[in-house]
Short mmCIF file of C-alpha atoms in Angstrom, two decimals:
data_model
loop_
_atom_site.label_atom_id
_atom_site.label_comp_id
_atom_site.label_asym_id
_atom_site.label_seq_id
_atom_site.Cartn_x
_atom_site.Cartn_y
_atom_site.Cartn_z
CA UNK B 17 23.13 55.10 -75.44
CA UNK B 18 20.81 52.22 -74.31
CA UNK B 19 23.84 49.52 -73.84
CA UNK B 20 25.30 52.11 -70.99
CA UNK B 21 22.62 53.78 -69.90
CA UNK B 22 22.03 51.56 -66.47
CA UNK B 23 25.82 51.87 -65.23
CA UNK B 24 25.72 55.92 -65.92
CA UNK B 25 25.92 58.12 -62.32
CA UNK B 26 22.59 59.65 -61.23
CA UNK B 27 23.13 63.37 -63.74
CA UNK B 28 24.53 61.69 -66.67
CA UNK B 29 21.00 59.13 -66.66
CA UNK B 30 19.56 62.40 -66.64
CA UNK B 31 21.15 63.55 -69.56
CA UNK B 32 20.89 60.89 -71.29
CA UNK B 33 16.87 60.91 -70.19
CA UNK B 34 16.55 64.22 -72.12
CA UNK B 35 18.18 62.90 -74.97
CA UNK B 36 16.13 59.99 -75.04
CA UNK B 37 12.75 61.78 -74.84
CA UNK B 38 14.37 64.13 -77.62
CA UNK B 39 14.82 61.72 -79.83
CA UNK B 40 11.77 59.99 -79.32
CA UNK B 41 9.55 62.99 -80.04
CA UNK B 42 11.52 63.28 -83.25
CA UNK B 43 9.82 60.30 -84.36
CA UNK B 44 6.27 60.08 -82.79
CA UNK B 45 3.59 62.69 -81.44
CA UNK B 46 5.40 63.71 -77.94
CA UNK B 47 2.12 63.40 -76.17
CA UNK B 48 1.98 60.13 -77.34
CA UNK B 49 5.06 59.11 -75.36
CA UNK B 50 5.20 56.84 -72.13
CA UNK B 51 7.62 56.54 -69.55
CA UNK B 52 7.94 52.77 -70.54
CA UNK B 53 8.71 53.69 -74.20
CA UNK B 54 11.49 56.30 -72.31
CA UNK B 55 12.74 53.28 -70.05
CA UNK B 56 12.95 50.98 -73.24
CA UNK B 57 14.80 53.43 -75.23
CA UNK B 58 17.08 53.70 -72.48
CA UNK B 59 17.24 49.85 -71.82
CA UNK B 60 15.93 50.54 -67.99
CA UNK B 61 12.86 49.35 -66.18
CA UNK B 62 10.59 52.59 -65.56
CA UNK B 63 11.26 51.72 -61.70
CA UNK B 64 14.82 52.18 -62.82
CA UNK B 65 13.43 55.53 -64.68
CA UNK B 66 11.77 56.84 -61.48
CA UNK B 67 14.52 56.56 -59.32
CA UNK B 68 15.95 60.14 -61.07
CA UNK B 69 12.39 61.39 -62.19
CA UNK B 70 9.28 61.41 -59.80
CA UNK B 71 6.84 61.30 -62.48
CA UNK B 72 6.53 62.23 -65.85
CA UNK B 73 6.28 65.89 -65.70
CA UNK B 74 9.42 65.74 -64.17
CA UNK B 75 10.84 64.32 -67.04
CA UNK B 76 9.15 66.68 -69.24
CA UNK B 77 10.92 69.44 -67.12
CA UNK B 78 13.57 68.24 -67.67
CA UNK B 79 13.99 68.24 -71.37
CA UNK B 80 12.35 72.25 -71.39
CA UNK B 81 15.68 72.98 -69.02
CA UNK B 82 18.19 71.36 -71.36
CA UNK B 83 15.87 73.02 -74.83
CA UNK B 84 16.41 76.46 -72.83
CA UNK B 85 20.01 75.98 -71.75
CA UNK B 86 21.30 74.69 -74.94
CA UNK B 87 19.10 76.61 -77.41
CA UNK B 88 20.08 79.96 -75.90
CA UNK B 89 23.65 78.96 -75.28
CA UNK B 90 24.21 77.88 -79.10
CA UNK B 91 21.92 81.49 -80.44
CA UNK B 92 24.05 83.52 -77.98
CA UNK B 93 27.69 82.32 -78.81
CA UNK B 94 26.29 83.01 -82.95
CA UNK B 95 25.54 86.66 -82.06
CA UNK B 96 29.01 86.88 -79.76
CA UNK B 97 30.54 86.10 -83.64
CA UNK B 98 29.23 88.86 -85.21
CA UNK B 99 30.18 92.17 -86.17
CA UNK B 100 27.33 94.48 -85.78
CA UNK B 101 23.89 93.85 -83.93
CA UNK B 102 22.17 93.40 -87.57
CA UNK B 103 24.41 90.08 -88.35
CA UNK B 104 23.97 88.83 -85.29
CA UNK B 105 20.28 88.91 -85.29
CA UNK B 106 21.14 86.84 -88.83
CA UNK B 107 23.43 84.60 -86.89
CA UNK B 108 21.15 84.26 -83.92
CA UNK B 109 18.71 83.35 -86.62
CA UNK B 110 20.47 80.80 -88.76
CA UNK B 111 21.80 79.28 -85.62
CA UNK B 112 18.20 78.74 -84.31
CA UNK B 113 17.23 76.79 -87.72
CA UNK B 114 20.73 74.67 -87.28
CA UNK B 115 19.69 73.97 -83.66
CA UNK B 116 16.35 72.80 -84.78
CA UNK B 117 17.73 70.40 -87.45
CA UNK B 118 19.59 68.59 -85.11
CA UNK B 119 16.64 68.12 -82.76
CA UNK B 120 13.48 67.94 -84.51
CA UNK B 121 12.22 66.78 -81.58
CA UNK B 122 12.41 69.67 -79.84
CA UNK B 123 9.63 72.08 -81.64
CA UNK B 124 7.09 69.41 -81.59
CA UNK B 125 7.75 69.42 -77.53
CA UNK B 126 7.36 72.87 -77.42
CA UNK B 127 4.06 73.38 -79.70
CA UNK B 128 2.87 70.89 -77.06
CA UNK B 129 3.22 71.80 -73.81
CA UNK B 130 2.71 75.92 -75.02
CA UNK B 131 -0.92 74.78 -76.24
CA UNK B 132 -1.82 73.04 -73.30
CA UNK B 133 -4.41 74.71 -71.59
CA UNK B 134 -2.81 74.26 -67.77
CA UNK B 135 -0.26 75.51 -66.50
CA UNK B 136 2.79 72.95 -66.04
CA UNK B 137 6.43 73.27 -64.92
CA UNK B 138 7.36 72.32 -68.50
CA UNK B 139 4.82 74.99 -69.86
CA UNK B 140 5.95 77.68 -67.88
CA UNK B 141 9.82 76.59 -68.43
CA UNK B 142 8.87 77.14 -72.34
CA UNK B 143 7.54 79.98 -71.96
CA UNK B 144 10.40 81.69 -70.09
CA UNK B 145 12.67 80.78 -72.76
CA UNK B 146 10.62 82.82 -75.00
CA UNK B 147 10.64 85.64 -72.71
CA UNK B 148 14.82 85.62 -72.10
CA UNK B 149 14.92 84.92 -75.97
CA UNK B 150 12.84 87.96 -76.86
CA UNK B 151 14.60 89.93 -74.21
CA UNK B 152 18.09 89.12 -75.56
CA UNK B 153 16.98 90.43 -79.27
CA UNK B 154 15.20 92.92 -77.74
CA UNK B 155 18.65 94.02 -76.64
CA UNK B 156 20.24 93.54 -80.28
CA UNK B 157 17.35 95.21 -82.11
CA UNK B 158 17.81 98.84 -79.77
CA UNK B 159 21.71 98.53 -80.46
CA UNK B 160 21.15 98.00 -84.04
CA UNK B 161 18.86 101.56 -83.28
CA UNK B 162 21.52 103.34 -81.81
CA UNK B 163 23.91 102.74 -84.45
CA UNK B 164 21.46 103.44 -87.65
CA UNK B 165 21.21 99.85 -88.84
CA UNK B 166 17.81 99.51 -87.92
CA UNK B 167 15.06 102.15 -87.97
CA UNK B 168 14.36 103.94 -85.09
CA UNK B 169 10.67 104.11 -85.53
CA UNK B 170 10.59 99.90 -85.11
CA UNK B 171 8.57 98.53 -82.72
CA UNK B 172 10.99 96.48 -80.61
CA UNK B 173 9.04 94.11 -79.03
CA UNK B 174 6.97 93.96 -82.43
CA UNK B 175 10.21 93.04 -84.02
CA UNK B 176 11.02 90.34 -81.57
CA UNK B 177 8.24 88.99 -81.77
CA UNK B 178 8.14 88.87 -85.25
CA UNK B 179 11.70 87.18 -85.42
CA UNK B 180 10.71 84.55 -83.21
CA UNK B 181 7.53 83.79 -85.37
CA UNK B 182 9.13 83.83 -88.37
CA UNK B 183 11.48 80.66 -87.43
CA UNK B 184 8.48 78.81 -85.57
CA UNK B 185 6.45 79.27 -89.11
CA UNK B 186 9.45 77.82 -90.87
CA UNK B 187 9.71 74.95 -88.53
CA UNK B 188 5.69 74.25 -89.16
CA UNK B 189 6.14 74.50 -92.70
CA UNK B 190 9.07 71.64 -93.21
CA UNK B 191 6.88 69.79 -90.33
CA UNK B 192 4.03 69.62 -92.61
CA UNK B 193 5.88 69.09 -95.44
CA UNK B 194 8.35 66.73 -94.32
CA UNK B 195 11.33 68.14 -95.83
CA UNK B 196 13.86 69.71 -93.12
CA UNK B 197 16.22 69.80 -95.25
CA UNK B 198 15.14 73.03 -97.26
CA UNK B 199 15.07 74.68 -94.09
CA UNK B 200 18.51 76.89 -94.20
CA UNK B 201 17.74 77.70 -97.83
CA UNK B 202 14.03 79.27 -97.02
CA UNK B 203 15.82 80.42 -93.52
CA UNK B 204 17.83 82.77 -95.64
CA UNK B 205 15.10 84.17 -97.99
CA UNK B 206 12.96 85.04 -94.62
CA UNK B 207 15.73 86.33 -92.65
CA UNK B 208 16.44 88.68 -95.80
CA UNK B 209 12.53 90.15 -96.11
CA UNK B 210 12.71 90.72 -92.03
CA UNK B 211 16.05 92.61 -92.18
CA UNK B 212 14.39 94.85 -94.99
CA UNK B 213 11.79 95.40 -93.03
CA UNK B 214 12.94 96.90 -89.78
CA UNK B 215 16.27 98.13 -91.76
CA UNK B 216 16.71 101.60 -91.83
CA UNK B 217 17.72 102.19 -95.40
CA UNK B 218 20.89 103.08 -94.77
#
């Protein structure tokens, strides 16, 4: 990425932007990230930088776009696979956890800018991926209704909710514990106690 990065046409050096700042919060605190530790990763000057971002929110922007747009493109093309609204709340699930492994940078972005107490582009971009998210299983959980898989007495929203939490505990749990890799494995166990729970014992 860095050898190239200075010849690339203005919307692939934002691409490859995002990826930088992606990767770079998959190894240090993203708050603790400058715009001249994004330009060296990149092998640009930050005036170089600035010529596609105006400042560093931008950039921050930025990556929350390219979290929502490929986050919700990879959970919606696992639930398009699926047979029945229960397995693809599964596959929506497991996909999420997949997604997550391959950017680890990505949840430690998020924690940030959704605990910051003002209200930023990037903060508002996260949280409207949580509202389209929860809207789209919102969707699945009142099919899985209609057709008996899950019980009709569920809270939706509760259970969307609840879906949502349940992957951002296990992301804070191999975070603290430094071992990703056990993710799928617990992803499975939690994803099994959720389905029992708003199943419809059927």
């Amino acid at each position: 990425m860095e050898s190239h990065a200075r010849h690339l046409p203005a919307e692939e050096r934002r691409a490859v932007t995002v990826e930088a700042v992606v990767e770079l919060a998959a190894e240090q605190n993203p708050n603790d990230i400058t715009t001249a530790a994004i330009a060296k990763r990149m092998s640009l000057t930050q005036g170089a930088l600035f010529r596609h971002f105006s400042n560093k929110e931008a950039i921050w922007q930025a990556v929350m776009e390219w979290v929502a747009e490929k986050l919700l493109d990879r959970v919606e093309r696992a639930a398009k696979s699926a047979e029945s609204p229960i397995e693809a709340l599964e596959a929506m699930f497991m996909a999420h956890i997949e997604f997550v492994m391959n950017h680890p940078g990505v949840p430690r972005m998020m924690f940030g800018e959704l605990q910051r107490a003002e209200e930023t582009p990037a903060k508002l971009m996260a949280q409207t991926l949580i509202k389209r998210y929860s809207k789209r299983l919102g969707s699945l959980i009142e099919q899985g209704k209609q057709q008996g898989q899950i019980s009709a007495e569920i809270d939706t929203s509760a259970a969307a909710t609840l879906f949502i939490g349940s992957i951002q505990g296990l992301v804070m749990q191999s975070m603290l514990s430094g071992n990703v890799q056990r993710m799928p494995a617990d992803a499975k166990g939690a994803f099994t106690i959720y389905r029992r729970g708003i199943g419809s014992g059927q």
